[in-house]
XYZ file of N, CA and C in Angstrom:
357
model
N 54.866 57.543 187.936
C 55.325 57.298 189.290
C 56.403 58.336 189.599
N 56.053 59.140 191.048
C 57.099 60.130 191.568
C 58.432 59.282 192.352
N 58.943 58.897 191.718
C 59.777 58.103 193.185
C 60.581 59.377 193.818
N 60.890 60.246 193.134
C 61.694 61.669 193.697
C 60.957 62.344 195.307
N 59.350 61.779 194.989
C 59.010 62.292 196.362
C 57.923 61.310 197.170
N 58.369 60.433 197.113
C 57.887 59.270 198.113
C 59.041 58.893 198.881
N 58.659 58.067 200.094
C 59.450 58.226 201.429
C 59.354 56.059 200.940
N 60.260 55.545 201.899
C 61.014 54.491 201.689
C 59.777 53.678 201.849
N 58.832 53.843 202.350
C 58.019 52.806 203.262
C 57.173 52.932 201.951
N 56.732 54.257 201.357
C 55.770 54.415 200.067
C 56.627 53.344 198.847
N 57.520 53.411 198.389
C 58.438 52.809 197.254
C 58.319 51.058 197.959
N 58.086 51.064 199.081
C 58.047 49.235 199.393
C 56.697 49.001 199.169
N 55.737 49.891 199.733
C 54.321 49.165 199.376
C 54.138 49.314 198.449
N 54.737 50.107 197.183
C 54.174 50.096 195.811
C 54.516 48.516 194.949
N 55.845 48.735 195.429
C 56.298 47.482 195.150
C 55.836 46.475 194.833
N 55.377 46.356 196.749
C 54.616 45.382 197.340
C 53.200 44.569 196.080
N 52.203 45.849 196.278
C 51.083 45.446 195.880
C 51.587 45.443 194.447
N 52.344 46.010 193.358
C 52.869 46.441 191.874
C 53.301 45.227 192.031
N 54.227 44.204 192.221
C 55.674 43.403 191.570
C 55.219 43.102 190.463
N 54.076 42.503 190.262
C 54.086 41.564 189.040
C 53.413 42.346 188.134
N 52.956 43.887 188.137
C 52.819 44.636 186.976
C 53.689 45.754 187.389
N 55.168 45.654 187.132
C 55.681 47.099 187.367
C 56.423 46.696 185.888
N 56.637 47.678 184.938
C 57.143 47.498 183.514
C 58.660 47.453 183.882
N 59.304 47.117 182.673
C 60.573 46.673 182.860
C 60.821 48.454 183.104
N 60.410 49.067 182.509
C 61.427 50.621 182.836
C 60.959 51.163 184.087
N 59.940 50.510 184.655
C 59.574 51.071 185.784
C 60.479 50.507 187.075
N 60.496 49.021 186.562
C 61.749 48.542 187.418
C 63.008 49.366 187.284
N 63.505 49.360 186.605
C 64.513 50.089 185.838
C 64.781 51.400 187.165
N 64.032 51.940 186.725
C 63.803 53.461 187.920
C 63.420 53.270 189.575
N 63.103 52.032 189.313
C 62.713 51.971 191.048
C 64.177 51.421 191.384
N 65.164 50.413 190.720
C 65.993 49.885 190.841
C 67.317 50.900 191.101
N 67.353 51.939 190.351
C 68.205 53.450 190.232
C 67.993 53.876 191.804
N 66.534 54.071 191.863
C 65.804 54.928 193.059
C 66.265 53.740 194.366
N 66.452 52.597 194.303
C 67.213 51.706 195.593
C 68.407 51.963 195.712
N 68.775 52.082 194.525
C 70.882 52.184 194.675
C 70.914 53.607 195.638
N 70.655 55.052 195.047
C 70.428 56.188 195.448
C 70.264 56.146 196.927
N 68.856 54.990 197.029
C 68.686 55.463 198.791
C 69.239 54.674 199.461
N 70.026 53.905 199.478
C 70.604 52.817 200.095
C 72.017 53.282 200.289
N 72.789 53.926 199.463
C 74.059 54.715 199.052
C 73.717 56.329 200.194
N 72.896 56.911 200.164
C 72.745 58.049 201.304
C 72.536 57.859 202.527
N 72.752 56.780 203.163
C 73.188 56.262 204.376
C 71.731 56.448 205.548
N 70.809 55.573 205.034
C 69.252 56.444 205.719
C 68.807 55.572 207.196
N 68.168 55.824 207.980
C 68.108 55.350 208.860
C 67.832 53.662 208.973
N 68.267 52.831 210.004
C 68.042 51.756 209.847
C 66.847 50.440 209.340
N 65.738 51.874 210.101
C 64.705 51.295 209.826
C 64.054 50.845 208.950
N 64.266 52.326 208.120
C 63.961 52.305 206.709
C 65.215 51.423 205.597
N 66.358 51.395 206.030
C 67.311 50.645 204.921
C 66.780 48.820 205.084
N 66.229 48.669 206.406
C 65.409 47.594 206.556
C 64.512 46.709 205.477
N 64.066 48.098 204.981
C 63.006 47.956 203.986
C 63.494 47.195 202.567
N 64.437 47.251 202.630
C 64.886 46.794 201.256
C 66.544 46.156 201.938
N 66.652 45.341 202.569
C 67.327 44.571 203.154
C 67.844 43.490 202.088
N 68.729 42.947 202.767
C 69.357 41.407 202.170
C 67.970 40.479 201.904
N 67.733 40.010 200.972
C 66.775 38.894 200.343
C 65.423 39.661 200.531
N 65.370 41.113 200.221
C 63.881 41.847 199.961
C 63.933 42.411 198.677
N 62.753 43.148 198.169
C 62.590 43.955 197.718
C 63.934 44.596 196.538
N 65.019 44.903 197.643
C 66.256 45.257 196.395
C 67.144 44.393 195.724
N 67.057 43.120 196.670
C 67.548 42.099 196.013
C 66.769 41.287 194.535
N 65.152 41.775 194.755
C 64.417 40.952 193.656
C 64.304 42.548 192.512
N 64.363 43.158 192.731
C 64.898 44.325 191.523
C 65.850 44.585 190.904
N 66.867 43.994 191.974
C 68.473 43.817 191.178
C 68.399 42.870 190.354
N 68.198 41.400 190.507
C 67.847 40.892 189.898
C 67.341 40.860 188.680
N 65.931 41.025 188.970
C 65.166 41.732 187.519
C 65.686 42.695 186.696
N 66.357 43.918 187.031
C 67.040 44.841 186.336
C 68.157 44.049 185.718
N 68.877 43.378 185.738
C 69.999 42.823 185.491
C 69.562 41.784 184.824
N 68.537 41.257 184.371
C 67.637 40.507 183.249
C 67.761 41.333 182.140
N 66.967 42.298 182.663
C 66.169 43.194 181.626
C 67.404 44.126 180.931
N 68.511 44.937 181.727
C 69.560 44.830 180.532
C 70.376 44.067 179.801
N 70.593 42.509 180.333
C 70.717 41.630 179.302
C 70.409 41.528 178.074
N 68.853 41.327 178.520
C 67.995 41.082 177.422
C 68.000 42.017 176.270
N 68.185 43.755 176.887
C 68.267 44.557 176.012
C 69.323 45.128 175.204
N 70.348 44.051 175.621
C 71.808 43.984 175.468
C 71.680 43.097 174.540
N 70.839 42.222 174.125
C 71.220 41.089 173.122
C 71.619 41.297 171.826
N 72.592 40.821 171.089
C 73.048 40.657 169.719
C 72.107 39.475 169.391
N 71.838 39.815 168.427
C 71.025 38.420 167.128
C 72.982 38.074 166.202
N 73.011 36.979 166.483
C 74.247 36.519 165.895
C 74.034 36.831 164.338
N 73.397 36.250 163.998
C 72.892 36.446 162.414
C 72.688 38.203 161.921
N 72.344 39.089 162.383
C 71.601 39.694 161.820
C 72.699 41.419 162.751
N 72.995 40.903 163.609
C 74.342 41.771 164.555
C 73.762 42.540 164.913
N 72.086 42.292 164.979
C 71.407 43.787 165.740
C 71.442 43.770 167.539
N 71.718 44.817 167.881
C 71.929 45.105 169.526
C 70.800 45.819 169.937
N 70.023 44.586 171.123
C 68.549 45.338 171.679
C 67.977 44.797 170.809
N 67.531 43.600 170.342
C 67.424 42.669 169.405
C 65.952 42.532 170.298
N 65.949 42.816 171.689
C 64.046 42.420 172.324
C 63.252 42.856 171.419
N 63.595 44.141 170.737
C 62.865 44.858 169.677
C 62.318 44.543 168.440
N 63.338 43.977 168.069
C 63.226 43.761 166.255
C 64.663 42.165 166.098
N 63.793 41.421 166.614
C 64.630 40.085 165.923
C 64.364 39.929 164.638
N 64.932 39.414 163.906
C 64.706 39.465 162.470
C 65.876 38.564 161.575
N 66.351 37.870 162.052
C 67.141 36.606 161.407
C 66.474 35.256 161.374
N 66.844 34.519 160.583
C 65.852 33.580 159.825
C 66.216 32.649 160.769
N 67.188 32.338 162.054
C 67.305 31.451 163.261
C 65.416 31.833 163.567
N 65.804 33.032 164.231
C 64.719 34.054 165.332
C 63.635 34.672 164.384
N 62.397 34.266 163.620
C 61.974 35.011 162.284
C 60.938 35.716 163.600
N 60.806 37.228 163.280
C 59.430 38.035 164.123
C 58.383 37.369 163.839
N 57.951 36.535 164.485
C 56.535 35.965 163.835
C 55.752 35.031 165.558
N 54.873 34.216 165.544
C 53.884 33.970 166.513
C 55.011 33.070 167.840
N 55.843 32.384 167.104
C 57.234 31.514 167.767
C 58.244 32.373 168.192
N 58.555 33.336 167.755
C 59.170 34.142 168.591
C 59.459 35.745 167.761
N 58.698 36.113 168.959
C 58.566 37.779 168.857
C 59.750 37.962 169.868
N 60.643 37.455 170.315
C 61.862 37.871 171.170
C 63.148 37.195 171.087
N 63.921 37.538 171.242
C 65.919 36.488 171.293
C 65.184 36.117 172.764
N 65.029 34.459 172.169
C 64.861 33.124 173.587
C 66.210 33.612 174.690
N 65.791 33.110 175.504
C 66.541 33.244 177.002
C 68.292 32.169 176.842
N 67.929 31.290 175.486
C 69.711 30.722 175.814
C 70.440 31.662 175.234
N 69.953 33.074 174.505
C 71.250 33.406 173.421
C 71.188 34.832 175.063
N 70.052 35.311 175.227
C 69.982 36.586 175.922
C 70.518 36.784 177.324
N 69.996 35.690 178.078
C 71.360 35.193 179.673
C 72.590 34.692 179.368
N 72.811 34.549 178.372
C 74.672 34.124 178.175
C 75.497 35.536 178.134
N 76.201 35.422 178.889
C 77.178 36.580 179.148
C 77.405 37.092 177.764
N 78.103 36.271 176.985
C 78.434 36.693 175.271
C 77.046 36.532 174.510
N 75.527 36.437 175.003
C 74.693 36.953 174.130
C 75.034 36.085 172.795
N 75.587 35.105 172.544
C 75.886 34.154 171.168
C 74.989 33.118 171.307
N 74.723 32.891 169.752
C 73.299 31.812 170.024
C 73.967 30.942 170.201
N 73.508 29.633 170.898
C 74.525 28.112 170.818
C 74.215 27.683 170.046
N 73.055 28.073 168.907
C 72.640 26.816 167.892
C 73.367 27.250 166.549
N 73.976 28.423 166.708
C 74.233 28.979 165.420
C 75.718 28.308 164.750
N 75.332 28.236 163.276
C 76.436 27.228 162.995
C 77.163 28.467 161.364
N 78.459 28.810 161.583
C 79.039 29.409 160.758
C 78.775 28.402 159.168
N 78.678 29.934 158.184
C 78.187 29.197 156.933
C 79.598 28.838 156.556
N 79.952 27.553 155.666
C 81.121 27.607 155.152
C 81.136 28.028 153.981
């Protein structure tokens, strides 16, 4: 995907018809590519396009998942970006979870709640 040379109305219908297969890095870059055009002050019409409760609001969003997520510490195991390679015997890589679950990865501090210090 060119987003460098598509015009505002092209980046909404991709969107559009894409949301529910655009990859997290693709969000990622379309999400960059909203800040950029929204920040160069573009005509109304087009800043329209990605308005309050559209399009840039559900990418902000999503982007701000997705570095969470890729932000996660495994408490056990202290790996960072843990979406990758969980591997503590809480989180074992296997059919139950190939990922750090959503209570340790949306918590601001990324700390599991179930985890209990060894004495």
């Amino acid at each position: 995907m060119d987003l460098e040379n598509m015009t505002a109305k092209e980046v909404h219908e991709y969107i559009d018809k894409n949301r529910k297969s655009i990859s997290d890095d693709e969000c990622l870059e379309i999400g960059k590519w909203i800040g950029k055009f929204l920040q160069s002050n573009p005509p109304l019409e087009e800043k329209k396009l990605f308005g309050p409760l559209s399009y840039a609001e559900m990418i902000s969003i999503r982007c701000d998942g997705i570095i969470r997520w890729r932000n996660s510490i495994c408490i056990r195991c202290k790996k960072q970006k843990g979406y990758k390679d969980c591997c503590c015997e809480i989180y074992p890589k296997d059919k139950q979870y190939n990922f750090i679950p959503n209570e340790i990865w949306a918590r601001e501090d990324s700390q599991c709640p179930y985890f209990e210090e060894e004495s």
